[in-house]
XYZ file of C-alpha atoms in Angstrom:
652
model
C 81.353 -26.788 99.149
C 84.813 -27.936 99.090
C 86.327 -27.756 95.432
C 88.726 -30.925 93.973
C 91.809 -28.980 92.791
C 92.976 -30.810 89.605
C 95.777 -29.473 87.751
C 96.004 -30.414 83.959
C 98.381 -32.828 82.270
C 101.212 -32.110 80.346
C 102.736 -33.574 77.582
C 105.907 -31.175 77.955
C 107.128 -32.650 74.592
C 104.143 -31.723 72.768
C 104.132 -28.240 74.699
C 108.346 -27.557 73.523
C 107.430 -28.421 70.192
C 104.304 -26.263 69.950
C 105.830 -23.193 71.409
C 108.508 -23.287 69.741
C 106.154 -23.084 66.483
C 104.665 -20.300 67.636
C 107.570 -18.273 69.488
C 106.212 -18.681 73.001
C 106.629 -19.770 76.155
C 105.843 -23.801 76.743
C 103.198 -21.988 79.426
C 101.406 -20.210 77.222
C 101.332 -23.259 74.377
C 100.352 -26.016 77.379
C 97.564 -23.550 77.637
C 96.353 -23.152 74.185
C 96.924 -27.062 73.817
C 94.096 -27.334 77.061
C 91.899 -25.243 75.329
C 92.058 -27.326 72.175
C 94.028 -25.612 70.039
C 96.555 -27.378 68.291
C 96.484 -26.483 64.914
C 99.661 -23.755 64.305
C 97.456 -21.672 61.974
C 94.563 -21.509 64.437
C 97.017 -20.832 67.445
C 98.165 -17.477 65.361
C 94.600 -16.455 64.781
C 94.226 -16.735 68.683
C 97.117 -15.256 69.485
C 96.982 -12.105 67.686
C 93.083 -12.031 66.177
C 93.206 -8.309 65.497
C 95.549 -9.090 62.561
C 95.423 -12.689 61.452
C 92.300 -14.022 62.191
C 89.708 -12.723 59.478
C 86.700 -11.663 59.032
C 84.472 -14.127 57.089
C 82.320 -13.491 53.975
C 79.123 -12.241 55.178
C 77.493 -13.612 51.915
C 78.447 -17.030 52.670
C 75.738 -16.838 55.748
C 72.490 -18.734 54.694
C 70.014 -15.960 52.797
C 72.506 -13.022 53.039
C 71.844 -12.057 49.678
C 68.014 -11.779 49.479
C 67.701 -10.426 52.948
C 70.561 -7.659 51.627
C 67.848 -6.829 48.154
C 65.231 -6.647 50.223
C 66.839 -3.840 52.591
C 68.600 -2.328 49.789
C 64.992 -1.916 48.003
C 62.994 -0.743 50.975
C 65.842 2.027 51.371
C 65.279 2.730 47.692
C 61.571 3.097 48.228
C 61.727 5.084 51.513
C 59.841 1.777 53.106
C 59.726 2.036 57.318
C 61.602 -0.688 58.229
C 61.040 -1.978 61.837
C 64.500 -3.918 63.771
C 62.569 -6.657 66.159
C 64.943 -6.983 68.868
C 65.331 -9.742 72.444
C 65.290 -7.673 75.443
C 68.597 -8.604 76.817
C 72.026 -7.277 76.152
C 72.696 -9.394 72.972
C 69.558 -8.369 71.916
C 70.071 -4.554 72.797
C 73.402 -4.640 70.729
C 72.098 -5.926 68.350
C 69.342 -3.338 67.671
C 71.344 -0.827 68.036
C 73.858 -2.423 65.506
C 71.561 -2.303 62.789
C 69.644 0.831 63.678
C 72.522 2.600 63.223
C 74.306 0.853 60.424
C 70.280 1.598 58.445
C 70.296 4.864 59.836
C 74.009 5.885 57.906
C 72.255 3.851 54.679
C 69.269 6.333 54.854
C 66.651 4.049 56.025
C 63.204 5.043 57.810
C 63.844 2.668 60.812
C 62.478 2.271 64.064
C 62.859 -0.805 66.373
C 60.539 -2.930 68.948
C 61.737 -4.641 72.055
C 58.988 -6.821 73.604
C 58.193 -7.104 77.420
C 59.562 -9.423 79.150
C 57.013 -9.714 82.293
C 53.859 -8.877 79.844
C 55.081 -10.645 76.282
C 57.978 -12.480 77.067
C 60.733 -14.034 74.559
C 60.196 -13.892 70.740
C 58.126 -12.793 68.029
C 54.407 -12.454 68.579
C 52.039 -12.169 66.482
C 49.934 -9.174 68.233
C 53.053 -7.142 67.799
C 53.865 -8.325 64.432
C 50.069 -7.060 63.467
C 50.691 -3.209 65.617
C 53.815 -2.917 63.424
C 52.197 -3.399 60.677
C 49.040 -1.058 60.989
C 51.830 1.255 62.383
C 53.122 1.467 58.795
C 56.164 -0.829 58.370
C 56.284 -3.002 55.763
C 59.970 -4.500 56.107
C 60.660 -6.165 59.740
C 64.062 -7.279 60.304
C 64.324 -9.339 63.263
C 67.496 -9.820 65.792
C 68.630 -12.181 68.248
C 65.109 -14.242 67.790
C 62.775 -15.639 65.787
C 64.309 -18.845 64.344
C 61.391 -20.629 65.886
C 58.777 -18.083 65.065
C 57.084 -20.578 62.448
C 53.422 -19.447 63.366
C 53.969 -15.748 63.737
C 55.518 -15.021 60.551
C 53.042 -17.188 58.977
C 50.490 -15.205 59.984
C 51.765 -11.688 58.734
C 51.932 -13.591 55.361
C 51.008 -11.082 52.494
C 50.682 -8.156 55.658
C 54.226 -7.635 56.603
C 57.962 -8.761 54.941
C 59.966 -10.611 57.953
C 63.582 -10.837 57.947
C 64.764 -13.501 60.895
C 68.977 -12.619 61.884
C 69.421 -14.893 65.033
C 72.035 -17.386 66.427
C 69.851 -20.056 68.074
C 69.495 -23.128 67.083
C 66.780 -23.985 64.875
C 63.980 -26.162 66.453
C 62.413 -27.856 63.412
C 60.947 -26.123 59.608
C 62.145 -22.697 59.629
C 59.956 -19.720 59.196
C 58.891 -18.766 55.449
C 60.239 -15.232 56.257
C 61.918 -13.527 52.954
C 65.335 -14.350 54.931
C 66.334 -16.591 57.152
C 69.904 -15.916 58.565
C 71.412 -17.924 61.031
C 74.837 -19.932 61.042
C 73.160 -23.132 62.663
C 71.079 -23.604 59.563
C 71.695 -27.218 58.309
C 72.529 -26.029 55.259
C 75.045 -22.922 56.327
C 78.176 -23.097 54.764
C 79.305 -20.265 56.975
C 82.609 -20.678 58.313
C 81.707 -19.896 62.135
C 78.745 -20.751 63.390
C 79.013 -19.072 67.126
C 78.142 -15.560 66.545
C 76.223 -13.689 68.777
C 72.493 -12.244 67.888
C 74.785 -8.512 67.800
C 77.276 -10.398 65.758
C 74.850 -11.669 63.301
C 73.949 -8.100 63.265
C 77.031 -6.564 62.472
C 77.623 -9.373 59.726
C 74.536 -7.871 58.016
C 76.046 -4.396 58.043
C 79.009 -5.449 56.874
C 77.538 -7.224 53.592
C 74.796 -4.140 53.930
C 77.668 -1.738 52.986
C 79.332 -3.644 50.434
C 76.267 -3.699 48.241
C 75.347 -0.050 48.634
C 78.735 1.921 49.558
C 81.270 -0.352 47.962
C 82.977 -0.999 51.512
C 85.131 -4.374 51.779
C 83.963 -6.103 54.667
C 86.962 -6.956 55.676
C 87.769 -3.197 56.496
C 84.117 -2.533 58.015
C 84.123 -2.297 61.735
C 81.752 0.563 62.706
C 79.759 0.060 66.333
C 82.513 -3.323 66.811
C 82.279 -1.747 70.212
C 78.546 -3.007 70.349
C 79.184 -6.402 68.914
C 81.918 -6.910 71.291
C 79.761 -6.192 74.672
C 76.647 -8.371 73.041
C 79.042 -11.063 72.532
C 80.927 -11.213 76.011
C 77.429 -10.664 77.552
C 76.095 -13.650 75.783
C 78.743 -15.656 76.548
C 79.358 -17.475 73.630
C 82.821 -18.697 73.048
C 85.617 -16.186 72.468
C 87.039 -18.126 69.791
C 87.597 -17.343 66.128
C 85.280 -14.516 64.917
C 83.824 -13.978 68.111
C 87.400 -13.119 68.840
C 88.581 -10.582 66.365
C 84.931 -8.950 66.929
C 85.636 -8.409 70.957
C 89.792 -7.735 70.466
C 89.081 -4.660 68.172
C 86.320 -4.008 70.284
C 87.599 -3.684 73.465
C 90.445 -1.046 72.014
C 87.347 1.524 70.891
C 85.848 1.413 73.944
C 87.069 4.458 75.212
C 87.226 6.193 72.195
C 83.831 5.200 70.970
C 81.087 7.491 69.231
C 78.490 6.666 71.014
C 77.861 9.167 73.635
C 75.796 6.373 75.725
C 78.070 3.924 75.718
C 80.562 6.467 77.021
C 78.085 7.670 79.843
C 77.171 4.023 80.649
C 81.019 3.237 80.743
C 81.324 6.335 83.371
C 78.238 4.734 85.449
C 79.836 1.726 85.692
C 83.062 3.519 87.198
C 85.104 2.367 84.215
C 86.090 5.713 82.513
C 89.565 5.993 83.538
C 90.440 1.821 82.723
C 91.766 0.031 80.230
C 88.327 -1.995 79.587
C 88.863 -5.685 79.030
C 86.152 -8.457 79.330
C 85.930 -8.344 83.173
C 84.808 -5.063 82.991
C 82.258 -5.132 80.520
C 80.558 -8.385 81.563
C 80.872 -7.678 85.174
C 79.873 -3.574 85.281
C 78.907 -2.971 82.085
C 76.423 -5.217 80.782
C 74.375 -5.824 84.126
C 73.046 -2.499 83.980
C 71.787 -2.846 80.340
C 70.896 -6.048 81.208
C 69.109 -4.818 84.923
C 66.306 -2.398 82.042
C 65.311 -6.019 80.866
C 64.998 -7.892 84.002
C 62.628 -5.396 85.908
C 61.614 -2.909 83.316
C 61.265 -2.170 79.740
C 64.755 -3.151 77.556
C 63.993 0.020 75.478
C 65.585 2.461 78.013
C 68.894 0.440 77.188
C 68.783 0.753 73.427
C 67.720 4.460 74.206
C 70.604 4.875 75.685
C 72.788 3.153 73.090
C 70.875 5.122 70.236
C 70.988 8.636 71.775
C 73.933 11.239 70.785
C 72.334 13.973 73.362
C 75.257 13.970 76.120
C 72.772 14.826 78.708
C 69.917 12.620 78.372
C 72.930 10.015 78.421
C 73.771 10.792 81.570
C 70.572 10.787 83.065
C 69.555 7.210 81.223
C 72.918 5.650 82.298
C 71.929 7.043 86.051
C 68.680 5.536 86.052
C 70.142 2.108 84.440
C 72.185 2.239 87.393
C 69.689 2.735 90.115
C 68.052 -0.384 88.252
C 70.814 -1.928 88.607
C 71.263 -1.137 91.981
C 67.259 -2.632 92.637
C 68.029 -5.599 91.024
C 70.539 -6.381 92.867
C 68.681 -5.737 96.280
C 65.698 -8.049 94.641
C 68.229 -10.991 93.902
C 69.613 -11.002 97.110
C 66.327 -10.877 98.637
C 65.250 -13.628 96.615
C 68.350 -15.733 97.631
C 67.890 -15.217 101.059
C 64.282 -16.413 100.859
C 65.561 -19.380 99.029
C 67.997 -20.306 101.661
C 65.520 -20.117 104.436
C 63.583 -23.088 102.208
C 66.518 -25.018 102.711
C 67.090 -24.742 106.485
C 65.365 -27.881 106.813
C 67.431 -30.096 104.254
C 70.450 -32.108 103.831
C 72.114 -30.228 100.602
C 74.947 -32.863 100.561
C 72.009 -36.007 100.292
C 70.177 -33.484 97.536
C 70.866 -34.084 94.032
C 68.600 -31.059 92.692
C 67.661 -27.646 94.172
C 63.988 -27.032 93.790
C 62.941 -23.490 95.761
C 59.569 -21.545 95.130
C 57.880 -18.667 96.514
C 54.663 -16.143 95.800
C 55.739 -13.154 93.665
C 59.781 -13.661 93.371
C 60.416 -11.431 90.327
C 60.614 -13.210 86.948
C 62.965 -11.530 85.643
C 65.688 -11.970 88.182
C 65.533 -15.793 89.541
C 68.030 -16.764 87.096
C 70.414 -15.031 88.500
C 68.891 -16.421 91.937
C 69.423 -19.860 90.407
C 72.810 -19.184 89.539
C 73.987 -18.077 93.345
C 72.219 -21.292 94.533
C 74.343 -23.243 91.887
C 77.585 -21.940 92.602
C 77.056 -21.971 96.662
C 75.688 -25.410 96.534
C 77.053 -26.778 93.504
C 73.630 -28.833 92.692
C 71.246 -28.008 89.831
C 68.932 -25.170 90.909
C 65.705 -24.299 90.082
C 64.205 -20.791 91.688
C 60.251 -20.829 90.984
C 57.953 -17.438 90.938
C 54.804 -18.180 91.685
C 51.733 -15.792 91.017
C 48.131 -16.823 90.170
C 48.655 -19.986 90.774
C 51.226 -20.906 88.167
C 55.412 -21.284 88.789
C 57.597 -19.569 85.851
C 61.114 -21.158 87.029
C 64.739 -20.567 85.987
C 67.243 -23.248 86.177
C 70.776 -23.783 85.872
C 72.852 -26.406 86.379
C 76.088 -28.065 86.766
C 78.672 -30.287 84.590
C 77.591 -33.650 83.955
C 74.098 -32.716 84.560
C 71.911 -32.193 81.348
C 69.557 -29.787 82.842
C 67.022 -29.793 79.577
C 67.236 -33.913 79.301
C 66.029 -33.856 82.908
C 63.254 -31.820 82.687
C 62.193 -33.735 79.729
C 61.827 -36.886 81.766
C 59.502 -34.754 84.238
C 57.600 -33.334 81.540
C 54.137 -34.814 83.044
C 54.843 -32.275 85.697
C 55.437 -29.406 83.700
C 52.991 -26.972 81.593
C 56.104 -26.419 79.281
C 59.712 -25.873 79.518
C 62.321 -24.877 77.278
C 66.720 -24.182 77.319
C 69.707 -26.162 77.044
C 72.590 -28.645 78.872
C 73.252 -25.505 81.634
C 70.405 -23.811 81.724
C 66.254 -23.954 81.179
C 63.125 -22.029 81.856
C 59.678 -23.876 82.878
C 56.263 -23.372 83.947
C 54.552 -25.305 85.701
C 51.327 -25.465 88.033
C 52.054 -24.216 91.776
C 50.824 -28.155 93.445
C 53.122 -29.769 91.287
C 56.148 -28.274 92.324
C 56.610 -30.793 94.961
C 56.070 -33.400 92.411
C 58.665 -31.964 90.106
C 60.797 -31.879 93.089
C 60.404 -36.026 93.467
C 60.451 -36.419 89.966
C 64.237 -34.263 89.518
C 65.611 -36.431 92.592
C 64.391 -39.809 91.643
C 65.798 -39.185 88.000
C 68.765 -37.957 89.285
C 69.146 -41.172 91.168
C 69.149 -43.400 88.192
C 70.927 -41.167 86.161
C 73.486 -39.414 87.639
C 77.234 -40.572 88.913
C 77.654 -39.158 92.977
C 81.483 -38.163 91.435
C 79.108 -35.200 89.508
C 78.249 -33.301 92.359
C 81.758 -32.975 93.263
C 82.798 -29.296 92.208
C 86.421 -29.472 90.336
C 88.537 -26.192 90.632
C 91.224 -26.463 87.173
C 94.457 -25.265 87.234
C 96.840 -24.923 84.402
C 99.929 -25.629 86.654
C 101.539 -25.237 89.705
C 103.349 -21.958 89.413
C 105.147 -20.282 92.830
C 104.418 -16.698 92.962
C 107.946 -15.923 93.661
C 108.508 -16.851 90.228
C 106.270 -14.583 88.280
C 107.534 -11.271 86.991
C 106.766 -9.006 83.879
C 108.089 -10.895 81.546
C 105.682 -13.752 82.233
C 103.242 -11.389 82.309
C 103.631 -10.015 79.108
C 103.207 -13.637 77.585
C 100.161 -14.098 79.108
C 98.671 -10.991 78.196
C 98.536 -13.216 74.594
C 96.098 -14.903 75.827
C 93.232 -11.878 76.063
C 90.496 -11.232 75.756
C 89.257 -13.785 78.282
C 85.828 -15.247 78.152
C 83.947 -18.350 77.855
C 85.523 -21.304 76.292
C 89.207 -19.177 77.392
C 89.050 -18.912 80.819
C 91.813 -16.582 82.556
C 94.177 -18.930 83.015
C 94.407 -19.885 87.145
C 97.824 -21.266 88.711
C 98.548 -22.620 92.181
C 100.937 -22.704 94.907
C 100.661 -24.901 97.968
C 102.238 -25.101 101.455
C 103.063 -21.641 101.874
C 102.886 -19.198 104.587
C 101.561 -16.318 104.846
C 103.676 -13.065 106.429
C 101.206 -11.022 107.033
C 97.048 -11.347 106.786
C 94.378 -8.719 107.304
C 90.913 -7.513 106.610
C 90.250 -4.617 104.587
C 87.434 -2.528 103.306
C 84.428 -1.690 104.021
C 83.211 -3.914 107.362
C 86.595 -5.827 106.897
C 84.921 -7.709 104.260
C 88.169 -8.499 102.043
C 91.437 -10.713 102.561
C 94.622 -9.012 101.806
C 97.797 -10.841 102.516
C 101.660 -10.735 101.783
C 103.577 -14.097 100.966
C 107.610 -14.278 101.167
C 109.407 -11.683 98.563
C 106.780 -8.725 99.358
C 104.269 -10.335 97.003
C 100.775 -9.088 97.516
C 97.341 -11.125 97.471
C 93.817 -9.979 97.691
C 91.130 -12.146 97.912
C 87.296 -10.607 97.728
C 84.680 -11.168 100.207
C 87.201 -13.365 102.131
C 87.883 -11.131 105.208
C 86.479 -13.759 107.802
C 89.177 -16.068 106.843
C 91.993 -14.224 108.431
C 92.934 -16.680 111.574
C 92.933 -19.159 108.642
C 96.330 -17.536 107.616
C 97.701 -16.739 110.554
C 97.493 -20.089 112.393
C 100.026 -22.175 109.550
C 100.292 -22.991 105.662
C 97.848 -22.674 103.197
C 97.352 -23.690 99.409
C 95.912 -21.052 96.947
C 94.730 -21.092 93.516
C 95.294 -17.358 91.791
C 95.336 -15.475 89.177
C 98.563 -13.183 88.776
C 97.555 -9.567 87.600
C 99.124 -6.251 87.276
C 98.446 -3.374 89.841
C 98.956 0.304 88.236
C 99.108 2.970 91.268
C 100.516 6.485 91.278
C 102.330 5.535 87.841
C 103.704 2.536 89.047
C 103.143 -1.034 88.218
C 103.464 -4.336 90.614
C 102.745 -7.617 90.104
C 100.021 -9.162 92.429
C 97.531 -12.041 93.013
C 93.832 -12.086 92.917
C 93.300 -15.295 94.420
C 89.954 -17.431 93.259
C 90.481 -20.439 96.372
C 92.055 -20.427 99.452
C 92.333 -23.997 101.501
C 94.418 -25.174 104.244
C 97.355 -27.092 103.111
C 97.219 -30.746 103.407
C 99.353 -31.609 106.522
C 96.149 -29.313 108.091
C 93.294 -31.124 106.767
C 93.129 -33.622 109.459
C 90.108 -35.999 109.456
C 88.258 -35.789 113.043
C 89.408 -39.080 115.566
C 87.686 -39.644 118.251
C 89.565 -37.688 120.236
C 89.562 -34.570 118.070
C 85.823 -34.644 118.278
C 85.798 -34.688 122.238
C 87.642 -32.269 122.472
C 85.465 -30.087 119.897
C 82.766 -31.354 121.307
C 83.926 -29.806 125.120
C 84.503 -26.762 123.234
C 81.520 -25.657 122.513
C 79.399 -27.222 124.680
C 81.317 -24.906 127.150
C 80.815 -21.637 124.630
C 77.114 -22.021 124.411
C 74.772 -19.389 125.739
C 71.485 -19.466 127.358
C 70.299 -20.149 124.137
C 72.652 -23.262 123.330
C 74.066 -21.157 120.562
C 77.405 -20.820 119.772
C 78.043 -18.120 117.977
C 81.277 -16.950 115.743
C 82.631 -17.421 112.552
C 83.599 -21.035 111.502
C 86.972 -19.772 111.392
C 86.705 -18.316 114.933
C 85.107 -21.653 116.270
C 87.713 -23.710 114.658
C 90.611 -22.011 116.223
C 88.660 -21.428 119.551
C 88.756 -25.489 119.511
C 92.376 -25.921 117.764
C 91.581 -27.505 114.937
C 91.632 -26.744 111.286
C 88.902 -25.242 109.513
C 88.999 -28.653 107.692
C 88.672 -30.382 110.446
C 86.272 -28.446 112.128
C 83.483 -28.525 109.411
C 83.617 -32.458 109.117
C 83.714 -32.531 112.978
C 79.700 -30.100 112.644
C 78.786 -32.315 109.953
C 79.435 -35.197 111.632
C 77.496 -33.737 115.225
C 74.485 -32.300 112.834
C 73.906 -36.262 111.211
C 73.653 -37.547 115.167
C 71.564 -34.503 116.358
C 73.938 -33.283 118.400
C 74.509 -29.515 116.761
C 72.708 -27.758 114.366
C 74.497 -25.020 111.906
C 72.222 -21.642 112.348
C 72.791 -18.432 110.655
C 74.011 -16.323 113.636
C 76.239 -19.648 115.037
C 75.697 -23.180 115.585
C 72.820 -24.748 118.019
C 74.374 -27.100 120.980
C 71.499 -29.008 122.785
C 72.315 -29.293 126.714
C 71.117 -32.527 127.032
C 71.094 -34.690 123.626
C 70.031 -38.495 123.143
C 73.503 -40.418 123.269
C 74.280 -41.413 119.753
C 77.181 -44.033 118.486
C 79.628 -41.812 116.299
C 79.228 -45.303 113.781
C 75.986 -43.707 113.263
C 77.548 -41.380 111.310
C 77.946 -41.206 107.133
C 80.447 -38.609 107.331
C 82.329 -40.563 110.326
C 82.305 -43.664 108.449
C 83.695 -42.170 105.212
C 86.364 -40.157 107.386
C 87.497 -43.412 109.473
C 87.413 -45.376 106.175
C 84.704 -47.924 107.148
């Protein structure tokens, strides 16, 4: 779907001011001003977090102190201690956090991930009680359990529970011996977005104070792990959150941990400079992939192991699971397209999709590829026995959990947040849930919300960049959520040169005036779009290191044609697309080619072209198909007024 391209306001006033405060360029302070960031103090902790922004008191989190006696005693007393860890990558860090930071105290520790496909999410009780007749009498949980009221009332007298965890708190909390979390009502803690591996590290931090008499400011052992459980959970990569991934990112390749070195190899990362990208794009999915289709534990196993070859061998299988879970998603997205052959995305205002067996632990990321083709809410649905578990995700504007809780009467439960949500529900009433989503959506919802918005921090030629602006945007790492890498535009210009590359052709590489290179990913069909006139494109500048040399170049994020192109269809244009490819249809009355191909086979823009389909698919006169696009020989005559997409395009 076509993105609005906004680009942000500036006050260039409030920008000159600001940067001269802080010694930089009024770029680089326009962009800390977007992200909200305006306090001088704040900006300094952002800009350089390794050295100004600080570490917090770990004792001013809610029930640091008893949860710290009660560790410090079972160490004492040679008590097996049990870390309760989530079974995703948060989760993993965060056992292996505190594993190893009680392991270098001396403790007797062991940890438990739950199943995802046989226990799912949280504390149970039935593995609270095998923990316990396993021997442990201290469990420290991590990245869960804030809502465990029930289970850790019934280990009561059986079993200590310590809950670490950074969700939000859902009502009374548990009577554990501990209860830290920053979202506490009553936390006085100065940061409340930590991570479930950040909460972790903030225990060993406080952990060794008390016994070894180390400052917590100075403590950053395993910072590596904290750093990839908090870019993998996305949380904001603000204050603490930032310090915690900026020194982590700089170990990474000089880290202790001989799996996180043989997972970094896997990933084909060994010879980088590791930054964010890296870690939540190669990294992370394969600890993440152990979760999703088998047991989390081979990913802590790896974390926790210093053999160098069982390492190897672990990060080799991680990456074959990878590898399958990738093949399962995409089968699960094609399966989901196919559901929506039949209906009119644009008229939709929620993606509902459901079929027998799709794996559990991988429609989320289903959901996602729906969201961000189709830019609607999403909801991907595995059904088995009977009963749908369904991941959703959604879009801004659209308060995914608020809408589900107006369908509840449809639902056997649900659960999640603004963006995202989980659900079960009963296999024939998905097509009541379906009616129920639309119908609220309806009454609810603006139109102006389904309309994806591509932000840009400025218009910025790319014969203007060069090392120097480089350097001053290098400030601005790590990237992450809540700092986006900052994306720039330039329109109307002209390409010298276009080609595919790679494998199949299946990337864009072009040249723009001044030798200055662009690559665009998984673009390659969109060649002839660049050769036949001007183009706009949103980018992100980056530098290119290659036989000890360094260029600037642009990765670009949105390619459209420029706006003396994007010509709305006249009558005319659409006879004369209309000729086109009526005369290119086969035996089959299929046209087939790329859109790009079929537009410039008929002279048009791309633009043009796809409002000139739409506008033949409302009247019956085409049909998009996945190998081309279906041309009836002999269709019922239709008035082009009988068109929405006509209507809007001739301003009627």
């Amino acid at each position: 779907m076509d993105k609005k391209w906004t680009i942000r306001t500036h006050d260039e006033k409030l920008e000159t001011d600001f940067s001269k405060e802080l010694g930089v360029t009024r770029l680089v302070a326009g962009i800390l001003l977007e992200r909200g960031i305006s306090d001088t103090e704040e900006a300094k902790c952002f800009l350089d977090p390794v050295n100004i922004q600080p570490f917090y008191d770990p004792f001013l989190l809610p029930d640091m102190n008893p949860a710290v006696g009660r560790i410090k005693r079972a160490i004492e007393n040679n008590e097996r201690i049990t870390v309760y860890g989530d079974y995703d990558v948060d989760g993993i860090s965060a056992v292996t956090i505190l594993m190893r930071g009680l392991r270098r105290l001396g403790a007797d520790v062991s940890y438990y991930i739950p199943n995802r496909h046989t226990e799912g999410y949280g504390i149970h009780t039935e593995a609270l009680e095998k923990i316990a007749a396993e021997g442990a009498s201290l469990l420290v949980s991590v990245d869960c359990g804030i809502t465990s009221v029930e289970a850790v009332e019934a280990m009561t007298g059986k079993l200590d529970i310590i809950i670490t965890d950074h969700h939000l708190p859902e009502g009374p909390l548990p009577e554990a011996i501990a209860v830290i979390d920053a979202h506490r009502d009553d936390s006085i803690y100065p940061y409340a977005d930590l991570c479930g591996a950040g909460v972790a590290f903030k225990l060993c931090q406080a952990l060794f104070a008390e016994m070894r008499d180390e400052p917590y400011e100075t403590y950053t052992k395993d910072i590596e792990i904290a750093a990839l459980g908090t870019i993998a959970d996305l949380v904001p990569l603000k204050g603490e959150n930032r310090k915690i991934t900026a020194i982590g990112l700089t170990k990474f390749q000089t880290t202790e941990l001989v799996g996180l070195r043989a997972l970094i190899e896997a990933a084909g990362c060994k010879d980088k400079k590791i930054n964010a990208g890296h870690v939540g794009f190669s990294i992370a999915p394969r600890l993440n992939a152990a979760g999703r289709l088998e047991t989390a534990s081979k990913g802590a196993e790896l974390l926790l192991t210093q053999d160098e070859t069982k390492a190897a061998e672990l990060a080799a299988e991680l990456s074959g699971i990878n590898s399958e879970r990738q093949g399962i998603e995409q089968e699960i997205f094609e399966a989901a397209e196919q559901k929506l052959e039949n209906i009119d995305i644009e008229k939709a205002h929620v993606i509902v999709v459901a079929g027998e067996d799709w794996n559990p632990g991988v429609i989320g990321l289903a959901a996602s590829k729906l969201t961000e083709k189709y830019y609607r809410p999403s909801i991907v649905i595995g059904i088995k026995d009977g009963v749908g578990k369904g991941s959703c995700r959604s879009i801004d504007g659209f308060h995914i959990f608020e809408a589900l809780s107006a369908c509840k009467d449809d639902l056997i439960q649900f659960g999640g947040h603004a963006m995202a949500a989980g659900l079960t529900v009963d296999a024939d009433k998905i097509d009541d849930l379906r009616e129920s989503l639309e119908k609220w959506a309806r009454e609810n919802i603006r139109e102006e919300v389904y309309q994806p918005v591509l932000k840009l921090e400025a218009e910025l030629p790319v014969g203007k960049i060069d090392f120097e602006l480089m350097k001053e945007l290098e400030k601005l790492e790590p990237y992450g959520m809540g700092n986006p890498r900052p994306l720039f535009a330039d329109f109307n210009v002209t390409a010298e040169q276009a080609r595919s590359m790679g494998k199949d052709g299946k990337h864009l590489m072009m040249t723009f005036p001044g030798n200055f290179r662009a690559i665009m990913w998984n673009h390659g069909e969109d060649v002839p779009m660049l050769q036949s006139g001007a183009v706009d494109i949103a980018y992100v500048p980056e530098i290119n290191e290659w036989n000890g040399n360094q260029s600037i170049e642009a990765r670009l994020s949105e390619l459209r044609e420029t706006e003396s192109r994007r010509i709305n269809p006249t009558r005319e244009i659409l006879a004369g697309v209309y000729r086109v490819m009526r005369s290119r249809a086969d035996a089959e009355q299929t046209v087939h080619g790329t859109e790009m191909q079929l537009a410039a086979a008929c002279g048009v823009s791309t633009y043009t072209y796809r409002l000139a389909v739409r506008i033949f698919e409302e009247l019956g006169l085409m049909q998009t198909k996945e190998d081309g696009v279906y041309v009836p020989a002999s269709p019922e005559k239709r008035s082009l007024e009988d068109s929405e997409t006509f209507r809007r395009c001739s301003g009627k």
